[in-house]
Amino acid sequence: MHTDLVAALDIGGTKIAGALVDADGRLLLRAQRPTPAHEDGDTVMRAAESVLAELTGSPLWERTVAVGIGSAGPVDASTGTVSPVNIPGWRDFPLVDRVRAVTGGLDVTLVGDGVAMTAAEHWLGAARGHDNALCMVVSTGVGGGLVLGGALHPGPTGNAGHLGHISVDLDGDACPCGARGCVERIASGPNIARRALDNGWRPGPDGDTSAAAVASAARSGDPVATASFERAARALAAGIAATATLVEIDIAVVGGGVAGAGDVLFTPLRRALRDYATLSFVQRLTVAPALMGTDAGLVGAAAAASARRAGEAAALLK
Amino acid sequence: MHTDLVAALDIGGTKIAGALVDADGRLLLRAQRPTPAHEDGDTVMRAAESVLAELTGSPLWERTVAVGIGSAGPVDASTGTVSPVNIPGWRDFPLVDRVRAVTGGLDVTLVGDGVAMTAAEHWLGAARGHDNALCMVVSTGVGGGLVLGGALHPGPTGNAGHLGHISVDLDGDACPCGARGCVERIASGPNIARRALDNGWRPGPDGDTSAAAVASAARSGDPVATASFERAARALAAGIAATATLVEIDIAVVGGGVAGAGDVLFTPLRRALRDYATLSFVQRLTVAPALMGTDAGLVGAAAAASARRAGEAAALLK
């Protein structure tokens, strides 16, 4: 059977990936280019166009009915523009128009990468079957997205769920975003590593000072490495509890490189959540590792496009 | 013209108020009893029933099609029960069933009081015309509610938007809820007054140590009183910015007794919001005083009931 396909684009500071995604979330065709992140905007766009050309050139393209884009943020779905922090050549860049121009005028949906990951985890991953969920990526940065009332909640600009930049320590360290004590400033991989080094942890003979190396040290019982993960876990717990208290979620799904630390992160995270999620209606909240891996961006971009089409169809029937 | 009416019930620790509300939000008939807050659950219920008897005994009752309840929280709309902190006789009290029993089996909608106030401000007050809004009450406690995508977002249990108990200071003072550094622990009226007293502010000859007296001193230039309001403003700003970053709101409406301080609160609040609401998609956020006054609970309970009926009608048409 030849069902409809959705073209997905996943735009990050390191690579631009594309795929044709079927109704079961399978990637039938993939393409990828490195992101020329420090070139001018048109050069970056040519890399994206080159990915799209591989998709539109395929015999599968005739079954493609929509395009979904998940992009490093901030994005602005209301204007169809993106301004990714790590791609300085794109500021208010009209990505939606430019993609529409090379994809035959198909409907294009734009969301932030945290929202895309959330769409993927809700469709086929750890948040499946949960009507109210927070999904988050903890790695170089901390991003996220929300499912509310059974549907993806991208918000008007496609950035909702951006947990990394809520302040959980209003007098805390200055964050590059301009605020203080943001979740990302405490819980991202580089901040976990920095805090361990500042407090006297030293890497092994390989000189690896990544958060993964700190996790490994914590697993071997290093108290400073353990404390750095515990601090990250407290910040994440405060942020997750705030989200649950504000919008009532019943699961928080955590992915990204830092989640790869496993119990070193999840054990103190679950413990700290009991300290911060105290009101009766948030106490049943559970935490689970993400399941969708590195394809989450592509699968989620496709899911976000499909969700918008379904939403618009339902609205027409009203 | 004889349009449909909704019966509204507003349950607080001090009084139980009721009204019949028309489609324009007018209160056609009112009733009220003091809450026997320290009596057993059935005695409290008899006060509520007495309010309802005044409504059902009216000739207007035959036009009444639904009942809306806004109650001090926590509530559980999923089970129809309430456990108001200030009414110890009600723990998992089956309020919805009890109200339905004395109102002829009409459909009963239950939400928290912060959600009710939000429904009122969205319908007829300061959040009117805003599709994404946070409304909050800052008084003895700090509560709130959310409008998302043009509709009230009570959440599955009717408690969403409970801004008072998100932590903005994860190492801060212990809060009675069990967490630390909650917005309420810093910004409620009693905490504003306590902090001013702790830092050396002294009341005038009338001995008034309320937050209103602290506001009055701040207006006269007292630096300790001013600093206590500024601290409250920072906590509120961090909480409002967190909400905007998580769900994308474009207005925060602030009501309750502490909002009565006017510029003493709103000027530092708007300033602090610029410090914490830094990402591009939250920078357009505005802050406005609430407009609905003490009837917000009744008007909002009616609005929440009407919103649910409209939502169910729309779902039937899908």
XYZ file of C-alpha atoms in Angstrom:
636
model
C 0.000 0.000 0.000
C 1.292 3.455 -0.902
C 0.437 5.764 1.950
C 1.252 9.455 2.304
C 4.717 10.483 3.379
C 5.978 13.565 5.236
C 9.352 15.179 4.516
C 11.241 15.955 7.740
C 14.121 18.334 8.271
C 16.195 18.402 11.491
C 18.391 21.495 11.703
C 21.156 21.674 14.287
C 24.444 23.462 14.754
C 26.425 20.403 13.642
C 24.329 18.754 10.932
C 21.256 19.212 8.802
C 19.384 15.921 8.406
C 16.402 15.118 6.236
C 14.145 12.109 5.702
C 10.924 10.924 4.144
C 8.812 9.497 6.963
C 5.862 7.145 6.574
C 2.691 6.939 8.673
C 4.328 4.419 11.008
C 7.296 6.702 11.716
C 9.727 4.758 9.523
C 12.465 6.718 7.743
C 12.256 5.522 4.119
C 15.006 7.789 2.784
C 17.681 9.786 4.596
C 20.002 12.611 3.622
C 22.493 14.626 5.673
C 25.033 17.445 5.347
C 27.330 19.107 7.900
C 25.987 22.522 8.949
C 28.306 25.275 7.670
C 27.422 26.997 10.922
C 29.856 29.883 10.626
C 29.127 30.774 6.996
C 26.622 33.355 5.794
C 22.916 32.556 5.778
C 22.625 31.677 2.095
C 25.484 29.183 2.380
C 23.717 27.476 5.281
C 20.506 27.448 3.261
C 22.288 25.803 0.320
C 23.245 22.916 2.622
C 19.583 22.533 3.614
C 18.520 22.745 -0.044
C 21.045 20.074 -0.930
C 19.463 17.758 1.678
C 16.001 18.545 0.322
C 17.164 17.935 -3.274
C 17.982 14.342 -2.354
C 14.456 13.942 -1.044
C 12.610 15.693 -3.893
C 14.718 13.771 -6.421
C 13.490 10.432 -5.118
C 10.631 8.501 -6.764
C 9.071 8.499 -3.249
C 8.613 12.281 -3.433
C 5.318 12.016 -5.324
C 3.750 10.483 -2.195
C 4.985 13.372 -0.004
C 2.163 15.630 1.200
C 3.742 17.949 3.785
C 7.016 19.145 5.261
C 7.923 19.303 8.954
C 10.956 21.192 10.277
C 12.465 20.864 13.736
C 15.138 23.511 14.231
C 17.572 24.603 16.891
C 16.000 27.604 18.552
C 14.761 30.095 18.981
C 12.290 29.672 16.152
C 9.214 31.751 15.355
C 6.485 29.629 13.854
C 4.196 32.670 13.685
C 6.501 34.316 11.099
C 8.160 31.153 9.740
C 11.605 32.359 10.745
C 14.506 30.908 12.753
C 17.415 32.433 14.691
C 19.420 29.438 15.993
C 21.943 30.484 18.640
C 24.638 28.297 17.051
C 24.023 29.457 13.441
C 24.794 33.194 13.526
C 24.138 33.607 9.782
C 20.463 32.880 10.378
C 18.730 35.693 12.276
C 15.000 35.957 11.586
C 15.825 33.811 8.589
C 12.692 33.013 6.508
C 13.243 29.266 6.563
C 9.618 28.283 5.973
C 9.348 30.370 2.765
C 12.708 29.129 1.521
C 11.793 25.479 2.141
C 8.358 25.927 0.568
C 10.018 27.379 -2.529
C 12.014 24.191 -3.167
C 9.338 21.669 -2.158
C 6.631 22.574 -4.651
C 4.556 24.736 -2.318
C 3.733 21.946 0.156
C 2.433 22.953 3.579
C 5.451 23.529 5.882
C 5.266 23.207 9.716
C 8.059 24.673 11.853
C 8.737 23.826 15.510
C 11.716 24.073 17.867
C 13.916 20.995 18.245
C 12.648 20.339 21.779
C 9.071 20.323 20.517
C 10.051 17.966 17.687
C 11.697 15.524 20.107
C 8.536 15.665 22.222
C 6.327 14.873 19.242
C 8.478 11.809 18.545
C 8.446 10.533 22.136
C 4.666 11.034 22.314
C 4.040 9.285 18.997
C 6.334 6.256 19.352
C 8.505 6.641 22.464
C 8.428 6.914 26.244
C 5.504 9.380 26.384
C 3.246 7.206 24.214
C -0.227 6.960 25.706
C 0.363 9.905 28.067
C -2.003 12.820 27.473
C 0.072 15.273 29.553
C 3.833 15.009 29.285
C 7.049 16.996 29.422
C 9.866 15.686 27.232
C 13.330 17.133 27.496
C 16.814 16.872 26.037
C 19.707 17.381 28.450
C 22.991 17.677 26.603
C 25.063 20.745 25.596
C 21.884 22.703 26.282
C 18.583 21.808 27.934
C 15.464 21.917 25.763
C 12.028 20.444 25.901
C 8.439 20.324 24.789
C 4.948 19.633 26.088
C 1.991 17.400 25.346
C -1.200 18.782 26.915
C -4.645 17.245 26.739
C -3.411 14.578 24.329
C -1.948 17.009 21.783
C 1.450 18.566 21.132
C 1.587 22.105 22.591
C 4.138 24.022 20.501
C 2.753 27.407 21.524
C 2.190 30.270 19.099
C 5.882 30.549 18.158
C 6.814 26.843 18.393
C 9.075 27.200 21.448
C 6.877 26.059 24.355
C 8.429 23.685 26.868
C 11.795 25.436 26.823
C 12.674 24.157 30.297
C 16.383 25.009 30.050
C 15.744 28.701 30.511
C 13.442 28.840 33.477
C 15.138 30.116 36.607
C 15.136 27.769 39.581
C 17.692 29.871 41.504
C 16.730 33.532 41.143
C 19.960 34.748 42.804
C 22.101 32.147 41.045
C 24.882 32.313 38.478
C 24.357 34.508 35.415
C 23.183 32.521 32.388
C 24.242 33.441 28.820
C 20.531 34.057 28.099
C 20.650 37.088 30.425
C 18.738 35.595 33.371
C 20.138 33.873 36.478
C 20.011 30.330 37.808
C 18.445 28.776 34.709
C 18.040 24.981 34.660
C 20.506 24.802 31.768
C 23.078 26.858 33.705
C 23.106 24.127 36.378
C 22.190 20.893 34.588
C 23.685 20.913 31.067
C 26.601 18.598 30.304
C 29.229 21.385 30.140
C 27.972 22.807 33.465
C 28.076 19.384 35.144
C 31.680 18.997 33.965
C 32.686 22.554 34.902
C 31.256 22.199 38.426
C 33.084 18.890 38.967
C 36.387 20.457 37.824
C 35.827 23.555 39.959
C 35.352 21.347 42.992
C 38.517 19.330 42.472
C 37.548 16.419 40.236
C 40.338 15.529 37.797
C 40.011 13.499 34.560
C 41.775 10.199 33.955
C 44.851 9.617 31.758
C 42.779 10.197 28.591
C 42.152 13.793 29.696
C 38.390 13.455 28.997
C 36.577 16.216 30.876
C 33.116 15.619 29.391
C 29.974 15.045 31.455
C 30.190 11.401 30.354
C 33.617 11.176 32.031
C 32.172 12.765 35.176
C 29.345 10.198 35.072
C 31.878 7.419 34.804
C 33.757 8.780 37.825
C 30.491 9.041 39.766
C 29.743 5.414 38.939
C 33.138 4.521 40.464
C 32.203 6.353 43.655
C 33.942 9.709 43.193
C 32.116 12.013 45.635
C 32.744 15.267 43.713
C 31.511 13.768 40.445
C 28.470 12.355 42.267
C 27.726 15.735 43.858
C 27.846 17.499 40.495
C 25.235 15.128 39.063
C 23.152 15.477 42.233
C 23.138 19.251 41.823
C 22.064 18.905 38.171
C 19.347 16.488 39.275
C 18.006 19.005 41.823
C 17.767 21.731 39.193
C 16.046 19.391 36.758
C 13.671 18.223 39.514
C 12.749 21.806 40.427
C 12.085 22.548 36.750
C 10.053 19.387 36.190
C 8.048 20.011 39.378
C 7.386 23.603 38.267
C 6.106 22.320 34.941
C 3.843 19.778 36.625
C 2.503 22.410 39.033
C 1.807 24.801 36.168
C 0.233 22.520 33.570
C -0.341 19.121 35.227
C 1.835 16.507 33.525
C 2.011 12.875 34.588
C 5.349 11.926 33.012
C 8.684 13.624 32.375
C 10.799 11.981 29.679
C 14.513 12.797 29.773
C 16.822 12.234 26.812
C 20.059 13.650 25.449
C 23.682 12.868 26.223
C 23.447 13.619 29.955
C 20.549 11.157 30.305
C 23.056 8.573 29.069
C 24.530 8.726 32.584
C 21.638 6.451 33.585
C 21.200 5.873 37.323
C 23.878 8.466 38.123
C 21.298 11.024 36.957
C 17.938 9.276 37.337
C 18.339 8.063 40.947
C 19.000 11.551 42.438
C 16.488 13.055 39.988
C 13.664 10.830 41.231
C 14.692 11.504 44.851
C 14.816 15.300 44.345
C 11.471 15.252 42.592
C 9.901 14.055 45.840
C 11.313 17.209 47.496
C 9.883 19.648 44.932
C 6.735 17.999 43.554
C 4.776 18.169 46.792
C 1.189 19.186 45.975
C -1.310 16.341 45.806
C -1.960 16.697 42.085
C 1.710 16.361 41.084
C 2.783 13.533 43.359
C 1.982 10.783 40.852
C 4.467 12.209 38.363
C 6.958 9.679 36.990
C 10.294 10.098 35.207
C 11.440 7.917 32.310
C 14.429 7.879 29.946
C 13.736 8.859 26.324
C 13.499 6.008 23.806
C 13.761 7.587 20.358
C 17.488 8.237 20.148
C 19.086 10.348 17.454
C 16.192 9.960 14.986
C 13.813 11.755 17.387
C 14.306 15.078 15.583
C 13.308 13.699 12.183
C 10.460 11.498 13.409
C 9.180 14.377 15.559
C 9.326 16.962 12.783
C 7.166 14.635 10.717
C 4.823 14.064 13.671
C 4.454 17.812 14.266
C 3.507 18.331 10.604
C 0.980 15.491 10.769
C -0.443 16.794 14.065
C -0.988 20.217 12.542
C -2.709 18.719 9.486
C -4.949 16.629 11.737
C -5.714 19.666 13.908
C -6.670 21.755 10.910
C -8.853 18.973 9.524
C -10.657 18.704 12.881
C -11.109 22.493 13.000
C -12.678 22.432 9.519
C -15.212 19.865 10.748
C -16.273 22.035 13.667
C -35.442 37.376 26.573
C -34.973 34.514 29.052
C -31.534 33.043 28.438
C -29.901 30.175 30.270
C -28.304 30.768 33.669
C -25.430 29.017 35.448
C -25.317 28.554 39.217
C -21.911 29.481 40.623
C -20.380 28.512 43.953
C -17.206 30.123 45.329
C -15.789 28.218 48.288
C -13.120 29.802 50.451
C -11.830 29.482 53.981
C -13.786 32.556 55.110
C -17.039 32.494 53.138
C -19.107 30.380 50.812
C -20.713 32.531 48.118
C -23.250 31.573 45.485
C -24.935 33.288 42.550
C -27.021 32.767 39.455
C -25.010 34.123 36.537
C -26.372 35.071 33.130
C -24.720 34.800 29.711
C -23.269 38.307 30.072
C -21.624 37.506 33.410
C -24.176 39.434 35.493
C -24.971 38.102 38.971
C -28.797 38.016 39.048
C -29.090 36.564 42.535
C -26.533 36.254 45.317
C -26.300 34.264 48.538
C -23.539 33.954 51.104
C -22.656 32.217 54.405
C -19.538 32.306 56.581
C -17.498 29.116 56.193
C -17.569 27.104 59.441
C -14.003 26.230 58.534
C -13.111 24.430 61.751
C -16.262 22.314 62.015
C -16.688 18.801 60.670
C -17.203 18.197 56.959
C -20.980 17.774 57.103
C -21.389 21.080 58.956
C -19.373 22.852 56.246
C -21.505 21.144 53.609
C -24.694 22.343 55.320
C -23.459 25.942 54.891
C -22.926 25.297 51.188
C -26.355 23.648 50.924
C -27.910 26.639 52.616
C -26.397 28.932 49.971
C -27.621 26.614 47.229
C -31.129 26.503 48.757
C -31.441 30.249 48.266
C -30.599 29.758 44.600
C -32.785 26.721 43.931
C -35.674 28.409 45.765
C -35.686 31.324 43.344
C -38.068 31.555 40.374
C -34.902 32.048 38.298
C -33.822 28.494 39.075
C -35.913 27.014 36.255
C -33.606 28.768 33.764
C -30.472 27.280 35.393
C -28.758 24.671 33.210
C -25.444 23.912 34.933
C -23.422 24.422 38.111
C -19.840 25.704 38.343
C -17.745 25.486 41.505
C -14.503 27.315 42.184
C -12.954 26.049 45.405
C -9.914 26.719 47.534
C -7.463 23.976 46.658
C -6.267 21.493 46.190
C -9.234 20.152 44.255
C -9.488 17.015 42.166
C -11.792 17.502 39.229
C -11.081 13.963 38.043
C -12.772 12.520 41.151
C -15.024 15.489 41.995
C -13.422 15.913 45.412
C -11.851 18.818 47.315
C -9.284 19.039 50.143
C -8.972 22.789 50.872
C -5.948 23.528 53.055
C -8.011 25.939 55.193
C -11.024 23.620 55.637
C -9.619 20.600 57.496
C -13.037 18.892 57.686
C -12.975 18.416 53.928
C -10.365 15.888 52.825
C -11.180 14.151 49.525
C -14.669 15.449 50.199
C -17.109 14.437 47.409
C -18.296 17.985 46.763
C -19.442 17.424 43.186
C -21.743 14.527 44.153
C -23.104 16.433 47.147
C -23.840 19.533 45.059
C -25.392 17.482 42.266
C -27.682 15.828 44.819
C -29.234 19.161 45.831
C -29.350 20.766 42.377
C -31.569 18.314 40.549
C -28.784 16.366 38.862
C -27.474 19.261 36.813
C -24.019 18.946 35.282
C -21.443 20.176 37.872
C -17.993 21.533 36.903
C -15.286 21.841 39.566
C -12.106 23.928 39.280
C -9.609 25.446 41.711
C -10.155 29.070 42.762
C -7.138 30.264 40.763
C -8.577 28.660 37.638
C -11.970 30.262 38.340
C -10.426 33.723 38.715
C -8.613 33.132 35.428
C -11.835 32.183 33.637
C -13.393 35.452 34.854
C -10.475 37.651 33.800
C -10.392 35.946 30.389
C -14.127 36.294 29.866
C -14.675 39.857 31.033
C -11.501 41.231 32.615
C -7.870 42.092 31.953
C -7.089 38.935 29.932
C -10.023 39.420 27.554
C -8.946 38.913 23.945
C -5.702 37.182 24.963
C -5.394 33.597 23.744
C -2.479 32.763 26.046
C -2.563 34.206 29.546
C -1.525 33.580 33.140
C -3.834 35.065 35.762
C -2.852 35.048 39.401
C -4.037 36.035 42.849
C -1.399 37.314 45.259
C -2.813 37.630 48.766
C -2.532 35.302 51.809
C -1.437 32.696 49.297
C -0.442 32.838 45.659
C -2.660 31.005 43.156
C -3.272 31.181 39.458
C -4.625 29.707 36.278
C -3.891 29.507 32.563
C -5.570 30.261 29.264
C -3.839 28.409 26.406
C -4.769 28.564 22.735
C -7.846 30.620 23.544
C -9.302 28.182 26.090
C -9.138 27.769 29.857
C -6.557 25.114 30.777
C -7.658 23.666 34.130
C -5.626 20.481 33.665
C -6.971 16.996 34.442
C -7.504 17.751 38.156
C -8.488 21.442 37.854
C -5.340 22.820 39.543
C -3.164 23.950 36.602
C -1.512 27.364 36.894
C -0.717 26.934 40.586
C 2.164 29.428 40.379
C 2.489 29.860 44.152
C 4.150 26.500 44.593
C 6.809 26.459 41.940
C 10.308 26.862 43.354
C 12.281 29.850 42.093
C 14.971 29.418 44.765
C 15.834 25.745 45.010
C 18.035 26.263 48.116
C 15.635 28.780 49.659
C 13.491 28.813 52.779
C 11.345 25.764 53.512
C 7.736 26.221 52.375
C 4.791 24.685 54.281
C 4.062 22.642 51.119
C 7.283 20.687 51.707
C 9.403 22.256 48.956
C 11.816 25.215 49.180
C 11.841 28.723 47.751
C 8.287 28.612 46.385
C 6.916 31.839 44.868
C 4.321 31.974 47.663
C 7.025 31.621 50.333
C 8.581 34.868 49.042
C 5.725 36.888 47.528
C 2.559 36.321 49.578
C 1.249 39.146 51.763
C 2.257 37.528 55.072
C 5.755 36.829 53.739
C 6.165 40.408 52.494
C 5.188 41.651 55.968
C 7.357 39.106 57.798
C 10.431 39.990 55.730
C 9.933 43.727 56.333
C 9.649 43.126 60.098
C 12.681 40.805 60.110
C 14.725 43.533 58.433
C 13.772 46.249 60.879
C 10.593 47.847 59.518
C 8.183 48.842 62.333
C 4.464 49.567 61.995
C 2.885 52.934 62.738
C 0.875 53.830 65.868
C -2.060 51.674 64.665
C 0.168 48.580 64.954
C -0.872 47.402 61.478
C 1.706 44.867 60.266
C -0.146 43.790 57.140
C 1.368 43.818 53.638
C -0.893 46.808 52.955
C 0.832 48.698 55.771
C 4.224 47.718 54.343
C 3.039 48.996 50.936
C 2.006 52.253 52.516
C 5.448 52.613 54.142
C 7.115 51.829 50.799
C 5.036 54.540 49.158
C 6.403 56.955 51.796
C 9.946 55.969 50.873
C 10.804 53.452 53.616
C 13.740 51.489 52.131
C 13.117 48.252 54.075
C 9.462 48.188 53.039
C 10.451 48.935 49.444
C 13.046 46.159 49.464
C 10.522 43.628 50.754
C 8.161 44.393 47.833
C 11.090 44.311 45.405
C 12.013 40.830 46.630
C 8.405 39.685 46.161
C 8.413 41.240 42.687
C 11.553 39.322 41.732
C 10.026 36.002 42.816
C 6.812 36.762 40.929
C 8.824 37.811 37.861
C 10.851 34.583 37.915
C 7.608 32.592 38.188
C 5.851 34.529 35.436
C 8.918 34.254 33.170
C 9.062 30.497 33.837
C 5.407 30.191 32.852
C 5.955 32.180 29.658
C 9.012 30.098 28.764
C 7.116 26.875 29.370
C 3.787 27.571 27.669
C 4.111 30.905 25.801
C 1.784 33.466 27.371
C 1.546 37.076 26.241
C -0.014 38.599 29.358
C 0.203 38.041 33.109
C -2.754 39.411 35.080
C -2.119 39.991 38.784
C -4.921 40.407 41.310
C -5.487 39.867 45.024
C -4.766 42.064 48.009
C -1.032 42.396 47.368
C -1.748 43.711 43.842
C -3.620 46.508 45.635
C -0.167 47.933 46.435
C -0.205 49.245 42.852
C 3.066 50.718 41.591
C 4.890 49.588 44.740
C 4.494 46.073 43.300
C 4.016 46.590 39.568
C 7.008 48.882 38.913
C 9.648 46.470 40.307
C 7.695 43.531 38.863
C 7.897 44.887 35.312
C 11.595 45.728 35.850
C 12.421 42.252 37.188
C 10.535 40.630 34.344
C 13.052 42.117 31.930
C 15.781 40.306 33.907
C 14.122 36.877 33.767
C 12.031 36.855 30.570
C 14.988 36.993 28.208
C 14.324 34.622 25.307
C 12.996 36.259 22.142
C 9.592 34.575 22.306
C 8.799 35.829 25.829
C 10.031 39.409 25.572
C 6.679 40.837 24.456
C 5.022 39.660 27.663
C 3.034 42.353 29.476
C 1.751 42.601 33.048
C -1.636 44.057 33.981
C -3.663 44.397 37.188
C -6.768 42.211 37.486
C -10.120 43.906 36.852
C -12.788 41.562 38.205
C -12.506 42.220 41.932
C -14.198 40.065 44.534
C -16.814 38.674 42.132
C -14.123 36.988 40.028
C -14.646 33.664 41.827
C -18.379 33.522 41.078
C -18.167 34.862 37.524
C -15.268 32.513 36.826
C -16.962 29.425 38.253
C -19.859 30.129 35.883
C -17.439 30.693 32.989
C -15.624 27.419 33.680
C -18.928 25.536 33.613
C -19.932 27.230 30.358
C -16.505 26.570 28.808
C -16.801 22.879 29.606
C -20.295 22.687 28.111
C -19.059 24.449 24.955
C -16.026 22.130 24.755
C -18.197 19.045 25.079
C -20.600 20.336 22.439
C -17.667 20.938 20.061
C -16.303 17.447 20.764
C -19.686 15.919 19.909
C -19.576 17.667 16.539
C -16.144 16.266 15.659
